[in-house]
Short mmCIF file of C-alpha atoms in Angstrom, two decimals:
data_model
loop_
_atom_site.label_atom_id
_atom_site.label_comp_id
_atom_site.label_asym_id
_atom_site.label_seq_id
_atom_site.Cartn_x
_atom_site.Cartn_y
_atom_site.Cartn_z
CA ASP A 24 12.99 -27.05 52.08
CA ASN A 25 10.27 -25.72 50.30
CA ASN A 26 12.08 -22.71 48.57
CA ASP A 27 9.39 -20.72 49.53
CA GLY A 28 10.18 -19.56 53.37
CA THR A 29 8.61 -22.93 54.34
CA VAL A 30 9.73 -26.44 55.52
CA THR A 31 7.31 -29.03 55.58
CA ASP A 32 7.85 -31.62 58.24
CA LYS A 33 7.72 -35.46 56.11
CA LEU A 34 7.00 -37.58 59.14
CA THR A 35 3.82 -34.70 60.02
CA GLY A 36 3.11 -33.46 56.72
CA LEU A 37 3.36 -30.19 58.95
CA VAL A 38 4.66 -27.01 56.87
CA TRP A 39 6.74 -24.31 59.63
CA LEU A 40 7.59 -20.85 59.22
CA LYS A 41 11.24 -21.47 57.91
CA ASP A 42 12.19 -18.64 60.07
CA ALA A 43 11.81 -19.50 63.48
CA SER A 44 12.73 -16.29 65.11
CA CYS A 45 10.46 -14.24 62.36
CA ILE A 46 7.82 -13.76 64.93
CA GLY A 47 9.93 -12.31 68.22
CA LYS A 48 9.14 -12.79 71.92
CA LYS A 49 5.50 -11.81 72.56
CA GLY A 50 2.97 -11.98 74.76
CA TRP A 51 0.65 -15.60 74.27
CA PRO A 52 -2.01 -13.09 72.95
CA ASP A 53 -0.40 -11.21 70.66
CA ALA A 54 1.95 -14.70 69.52
CA LEU A 55 -1.61 -15.88 68.52
CA ALA A 56 -2.40 -13.01 66.68
CA ALA A 57 0.71 -12.47 64.52
CA SER A 58 0.32 -16.31 63.95
CA ASN A 59 -2.44 -16.25 62.53
CA SER A 60 -2.29 -12.74 60.48
CA LEU A 61 0.97 -14.43 58.71
CA ALA A 62 1.05 -14.48 54.84
CA SER A 63 3.42 -14.68 52.11
CA GLY A 64 5.15 -11.41 52.19
CA LEU A 65 5.89 -11.47 55.17
CA CYS A 66 8.46 -13.76 57.82
CA GLY A 67 10.50 -14.25 53.88
CA LEU A 68 7.68 -16.60 52.67
CA ASN A 69 6.33 -16.77 48.83
CA ASP A 70 4.34 -19.13 48.84
CA ASN A 71 0.99 -17.84 47.92
CA SER A 72 -0.02 -18.49 51.20
CA LYS A 73 -2.65 -15.73 53.28
CA ALA A 74 -3.98 -14.72 56.63
CA GLY A 75 -5.93 -17.18 58.47
CA GLU A 76 -4.06 -19.91 56.58
CA TRP A 77 -0.94 -20.39 59.75
CA ARG A 78 -1.43 -20.62 63.25
CA MET A 79 0.58 -20.49 66.20
CA PRO A 80 0.80 -25.14 66.76
CA ASN A 81 -1.16 -26.42 69.45
CA ILE A 82 1.65 -28.22 72.05
CA ASN A 83 0.91 -32.05 70.59
CA GLU A 84 2.06 -30.15 66.80
CA LEU A 85 4.88 -27.89 68.76
CA ASN A 86 5.96 -30.88 70.83
CA SER A 87 7.02 -32.79 67.41
CA LEU A 88 9.82 -31.25 66.10
CA VAL A 89 11.82 -31.91 69.44
CA SER A 90 14.09 -34.68 69.15
CA VAL A 91 15.10 -35.36 72.19
CA SER A 92 18.81 -36.29 70.87
CA ARG A 93 19.53 -34.00 70.81
CA TRP A 94 20.13 -30.11 72.54
CA ASN A 95 20.52 -26.33 72.24
CA PRO A 96 18.35 -26.45 70.38
CA ALA A 97 16.43 -29.70 71.32
CA ILE A 98 15.52 -30.68 66.61
CA GLY A 99 17.22 -32.36 65.21
CA PRO A 100 19.01 -33.95 63.29
CA MET A 101 21.42 -31.35 64.19
CA LEU A 102 25.48 -30.88 65.74
CA MET A 103 25.54 -29.97 69.22
CA THR A 104 26.73 -26.78 68.67
CA GLY A 105 25.51 -25.53 64.81
CA SER A 106 23.07 -26.65 62.71
CA SER A 107 23.54 -29.24 59.83
CA PRO A 108 23.36 -28.57 56.25
CA ASP A 109 20.54 -31.38 56.29
CA ILE A 110 18.77 -28.91 58.81
CA PRO A 111 16.41 -26.20 56.31
CA PHE A 112 14.88 -23.67 59.49
CA LYS A 113 17.24 -20.72 60.65
CA GLY A 114 17.06 -18.94 63.49
CA VAL A 115 15.72 -21.96 66.03
CA ALA A 116 15.81 -19.92 69.49
CA ASN A 117 17.38 -22.11 72.85
CA TYR A 118 14.71 -20.42 74.47
CA HIS A 119 10.62 -20.59 75.05
CA TYR A 120 8.21 -21.18 72.36
CA TRP A 121 4.51 -20.41 72.58
CA SER A 122 1.79 -23.31 72.17
CA SER A 123 -1.47 -22.14 70.78
CA THR A 124 -2.67 -24.29 74.08
CA THR A 125 -4.09 -23.07 77.44
CA SER A 126 -3.31 -24.34 80.78
CA THR A 127 -7.03 -25.81 81.92
CA ALA A 128 -5.59 -25.72 84.98
CA VAL A 129 -4.42 -22.31 85.16
CA THR A 130 -6.29 -20.08 82.27
CA TYR A 131 -4.16 -17.26 82.52
CA GLN A 132 -0.68 -19.81 81.48
CA ALA A 133 -0.42 -21.18 78.02
CA TRP A 134 1.64 -24.56 76.77
CA ILE A 135 5.17 -23.50 76.04
CA VAL A 136 8.42 -25.92 74.68
CA HIS A 137 11.92 -24.79 75.70
CA PHE A 138 13.82 -25.73 73.08
CA LEU A 139 17.10 -25.76 74.61
CA LEU A 140 16.43 -28.81 75.71
CA GLY A 141 12.71 -29.94 74.68
CA GLN A 142 10.71 -29.53 78.65
CA THR A 143 7.90 -28.35 78.20
CA ASN A 144 5.46 -26.89 80.85
CA PRO A 145 2.83 -23.63 81.42
CA SER A 146 4.53 -20.56 81.52
CA THR A 147 2.22 -16.90 82.24
CA LYS A 148 0.47 -15.54 78.81
CA LYS A 149 2.09 -11.98 79.77
CA ASN A 150 5.57 -13.80 79.12
CA ALA A 151 7.63 -12.94 75.84
CA PHE A 152 8.13 -15.93 74.27
CA TYR A 153 8.55 -16.65 70.86
CA ALA A 154 5.71 -18.35 68.12
CA TRP A 155 7.11 -20.65 65.35
CA PRO A 156 3.54 -20.53 63.32
CA VAL A 157 2.52 -23.38 61.06
CA ARG A 158 0.00 -24.36 58.81
CA ASP A 159 -1.28 -27.46 57.14
CA ALA A 160 -0.06 -29.08 54.12
CA GLY A 161 -2.01 -31.18 51.04
CA ALA A 162 -0.26 -33.99 51.45
CA PRO A 163 -0.81 -36.52 54.61
CA GLY A 164 2.47 -37.36 56.48
CA THR A 165 4.14 -40.57 58.39
CA VAL A 166 1.91 -40.23 60.84
CA ARG A 167 -1.06 -37.96 62.44
CA LEU A 168 -0.55 -36.23 65.11
CA PRO A 169 -3.58 -36.40 67.84
CA ARG A 170 -5.70 -33.73 68.85
CA THR A 171 -4.59 -32.63 72.39
CA GLY A 172 -7.68 -32.71 74.27
CA GLN A 173 -9.12 -29.15 74.56
CA THR A 174 -11.79 -28.52 72.70
CA PHE A 175 -12.84 -24.57 74.97
CA SER A 176 -11.30 -21.88 72.95
CA TYR A 177 -9.75 -19.37 74.83
CA ALA A 178 -9.09 -16.75 71.92
CA VAL A 179 -9.84 -17.05 68.62
CA GLY A 180 -6.88 -18.95 66.53
CA ASP A 181 -6.28 -21.23 69.86
CA ASP A 182 -5.89 -24.65 69.68
CA GLY A 183 -9.67 -25.12 71.58
CA TYR A 184 -10.33 -22.93 68.27
CA HIS A 185 -8.89 -25.31 65.31
CA GLN A 186 -8.88 -28.65 67.26
CA LYS A 187 -6.39 -29.54 65.08
CA GLY A 188 -5.18 -33.29 65.12
CA ALA A 189 -6.46 -36.64 64.49
CA ALA A 190 -9.38 -37.34 66.64
CA TRP A 191 -10.22 -39.43 69.60
CA PRO A 192 -11.65 -43.23 69.17
CA THR A 193 -14.61 -43.69 70.98
CA PRO A 194 -14.29 -45.06 73.99
CA ARG A 195 -10.52 -43.97 73.93
CA PHE A 196 -9.65 -46.86 76.25
CA THR A 197 -10.71 -50.48 76.71
CA VAL A 198 -10.56 -52.17 79.87
CA ASN A 199 -9.44 -56.20 79.31
CA SER A 200 -10.90 -57.43 82.63
CA ASN A 201 -7.28 -58.77 82.89
CA GLY A 202 -5.32 -55.99 84.79
CA THR A 203 -4.44 -54.55 81.46
CA VAL A 204 -5.95 -51.66 79.84
CA THR A 205 -6.11 -50.93 76.07
CA ASP A 206 -5.59 -47.20 74.47
CA ASN A 207 -7.78 -47.31 71.45
CA LEU A 208 -5.90 -44.40 70.08
CA THR A 209 -2.66 -45.65 70.24
CA ARG A 210 -2.85 -49.36 70.46
CA LEU A 211 -0.40 -49.40 73.23
CA VAL A 212 -1.37 -52.19 76.22
CA TRP A 213 -0.98 -50.47 79.85
CA LEU A 214 -1.06 -51.59 83.67
CA LYS A 215 -4.74 -50.89 85.07
CA ASP A 216 -2.69 -50.15 88.01
CA ALA A 217 -0.55 -47.50 87.65
CA ASN A 218 1.35 -48.11 90.35
CA CYS A 219 1.86 -51.73 91.21
CA LEU A 220 3.67 -51.94 93.58
CA ASP A 221 4.21 -55.90 93.22
CA GLU A 222 8.26 -57.42 93.05
CA ALA A 223 9.49 -58.09 90.15
CA ALA A 224 12.75 -59.63 88.67
CA GLY A 225 14.10 -59.23 92.54
CA GLN A 226 13.58 -55.48 92.32
CA LYS A 227 11.14 -54.43 95.15
CA ARG A 228 9.52 -51.72 94.90
CA VAL A 229 10.49 -49.03 97.30
CA ILE A 230 8.03 -46.73 99.55
CA PRO A 231 9.69 -42.85 100.11
CA ARG A 232 9.10 -41.86 103.88
CA THR A 233 8.16 -38.54 103.36
CA PRO A 234 4.57 -38.32 105.15
CA SER A 235 4.38 -35.05 104.92
CA LEU A 236 3.34 -36.02 100.91
CA GLY A 237 0.97 -38.59 102.17
CA ALA A 238 2.92 -40.67 99.60
CA THR A 239 1.89 -44.22 98.61
CA TYR A 240 3.65 -44.40 95.33
CA SER A 241 7.07 -46.86 95.05
CA VAL A 242 10.02 -45.78 93.65
CA LEU A 243 13.47 -46.95 91.96
CA LYS A 244 16.96 -46.26 90.76
CA TYR A 245 16.88 -45.31 86.67
CA SER A 246 18.91 -49.01 86.04
CA LYS A 247 16.90 -50.88 88.57
CA ALA A 248 13.05 -50.24 87.92
CA LEU A 249 14.10 -50.86 83.50
CA THR A 250 14.92 -54.05 85.54
CA TRP A 251 11.48 -54.20 87.29
CA VAL A 252 9.20 -53.47 84.17
CA GLY A 253 11.16 -56.56 82.05
CA GLY A 254 10.65 -58.18 84.86
CA VAL A 255 6.38 -57.84 85.28
CA ALA A 256 4.52 -60.32 83.82
CA SER A 257 1.04 -61.98 84.19
CA GLY A 258 0.49 -63.19 87.31
CA ILE A 259 1.79 -59.94 89.87
CA CYS A 260 0.56 -56.18 89.29
CA GLY A 261 -2.83 -57.91 88.68
CA LEU A 262 -2.34 -59.20 85.81
CA SER A 263 -4.11 -62.05 83.76
CA ASP A 264 -2.08 -61.51 80.05
CA GLY A 265 -0.23 -64.59 79.94
CA SER A 266 2.16 -61.85 79.10
CA SER A 267 6.66 -62.93 80.14
CA SER A 268 8.70 -61.12 81.35
CA LYS A 269 10.60 -58.75 78.72
CA GLU A 270 6.88 -58.15 77.29
CA TRP A 271 6.68 -54.89 79.51
CA ARG A 272 8.45 -51.52 79.06
CA MET A 273 9.00 -48.47 81.23
CA PRO A 274 7.55 -46.09 78.34
CA ASN A 275 9.36 -43.99 76.02
CA ARG A 276 8.75 -39.78 76.42
CA LEU A 277 6.23 -39.72 73.48
CA GLU A 278 4.24 -43.12 74.98
CA MET A 279 3.99 -41.56 78.01
CA GLN A 280 2.10 -38.58 76.59
CA SER A 281 0.35 -40.08 74.08
CA LEU A 282 -1.59 -40.28 77.92
CA MET A 283 -2.55 -36.64 78.17
CA ASP A 284 -5.12 -34.65 78.22
CA TYR A 285 -4.79 -31.26 77.54
CA SER A 286 -8.42 -30.32 78.70
CA ARG A 287 -7.85 -31.66 81.90
CA SER A 288 -5.58 -31.57 85.05
CA ASN A 289 -5.05 -33.53 88.02
CA PRO A 290 -5.20 -35.68 87.01
CA ALA A 291 -4.26 -34.34 83.32
CA LEU A 292 -5.42 -38.07 82.32
CA PRO A 293 -8.96 -38.34 79.62
CA ALA A 294 -12.12 -38.21 81.39
CA GLY A 295 -13.33 -41.50 82.45
CA HIS A 296 -10.00 -43.12 82.25
CA PRO A 297 -10.14 -46.75 83.96
CA PHE A 298 -6.93 -46.53 85.84
CA ALA A 299 -6.04 -46.87 89.21
CA ASN A 300 -4.01 -45.62 91.45
CA VAL A 301 -2.89 -42.92 89.17
CA GLN A 302 -0.03 -40.94 91.12
CA PRO A 303 0.49 -37.28 91.42
CA GLN A 304 3.73 -37.72 91.25
CA GLY A 305 5.89 -37.74 87.44
CA ALA A 306 6.65 -40.99 86.24
CA LEU A 307 10.23 -41.89 85.07
CA THR A 308 10.36 -42.75 81.00
CA SER A 309 12.66 -44.72 79.57
CA THR A 310 13.86 -41.55 77.76
CA VAL A 311 17.16 -40.31 78.66
CA MET A 312 18.44 -36.33 78.08
CA SER A 313 20.50 -35.60 75.56
CA TYR A 314 22.65 -33.99 77.17
CA SER A 315 23.53 -36.68 80.11
CA ASN A 316 24.99 -39.18 77.66
CA PHE A 317 28.44 -37.24 77.43
CA GLY A 318 29.58 -38.41 80.31
CA ASN A 319 26.61 -39.00 83.21
CA GLY A 320 25.57 -41.78 81.56
CA GLY A 321 21.17 -42.02 82.18
CA ASP A 322 22.18 -40.03 85.29
CA THR A 323 19.51 -37.57 83.73
CA SER A 324 16.01 -38.86 82.52
CA TRP A 325 12.91 -36.95 81.22
CA PHE A 326 9.92 -38.11 83.32
CA ILE A 327 6.28 -36.65 82.80
CA TYR A 328 3.69 -35.83 85.58
CA PRO A 329 0.15 -37.50 85.06
CA GLU A 330 -0.93 -34.89 87.31
CA SER A 331 -0.19 -31.59 84.71
CA GLY A 332 1.25 -33.01 81.78
CA ILE A 333 4.63 -31.23 82.52
CA VAL A 334 7.59 -32.64 80.67
CA ASN A 335 11.50 -32.60 82.85
CA ALA A 336 14.12 -33.94 83.50
CA VAL A 337 15.29 -35.36 86.49
CA SER A 338 19.43 -35.71 87.07
CA ASN A 339 19.01 -38.25 89.91
CA PRO A 340 16.64 -41.15 88.98
CA ASN A 341 16.66 -41.40 92.83
CA LEU A 342 15.64 -39.09 93.79
CA THR A 343 11.68 -39.81 95.68
CA MET A 344 9.36 -37.90 93.67
CA TYR A 345 9.17 -40.15 90.82
CA TYR A 346 7.54 -43.74 90.12
CA LEU A 347 6.72 -45.93 87.44
CA TRP A 348 3.75 -47.55 85.29
CA ALA A 349 4.11 -49.57 82.67
CA VAL A 350 3.45 -50.60 79.23
CA ARG A 351 3.43 -52.95 76.34
CA ASP A 352 2.79 -53.43 72.55
CA GLY A 353 -0.67 -54.21 71.62
CA ALA A 354 -2.00 -55.07 68.26
CA GLN A 355 -1.45 -52.70 65.42
#
């Protein structure tokens, strides 16, 4: 808490408006304009900031506030029934917050984060949601968030206008000729085959019988999916990388989101990506939804649609619309 109406996130280095509900509920264009015109003297600010220094966060910046270990709201550290003394924000609503990132699949929509649980999806720009302004800091954080991939500007002050974040490396991906792909942005190593159907650790992948979907993807119960991914090793899934069992894992929510390119859809992956068999259905992550820890065990898990970038949760990971995509650590 900077004691001037702002809060610095030491993880990202971003400076946020302390009062998360001061802007109020507005349609996307008005929320964008209100964020861009914010200045010292408004919303409890006495930081000498000027209009134009504040902006509406892009989807990566807004998502960086989400704590998947918390809910109601999904920002932490926080108690289940209210904020702890360690949280300097006030007015955090258990509701939708706009990002400055337009949905390129449907451009009259923009990406939002719902801070009740932390879901991420597009919504029509006419809806009245909150905005949570952000500005750059003088000092860097522990990490630097990457750009979203959006380069076209749909309105002054939006994501494509500012293009905030670390630039992506060129090339973004390296094909390793051993069944793996290295993401040069995160250094994570992914299975090139995004929908490997091979058996691993005694677990057979199940092809759902849904002819109407023309499905070729495979599914497993969450607990069995963790076992399967842990059994992936050189010799299966097209791998010849010398990897052993337990080196591969199911990606967590942030690792899966790191692949998303918000300038694209169907799939929402960077142009020219080298992956094979990317499915439109949601891919399970290893991240369990926080409220499922209170009586439901691992029965509620986060998943991400590579087709669109939508982040949601499945209350029963046995459903036949979620598949797996393995990842492991690479050289740092």
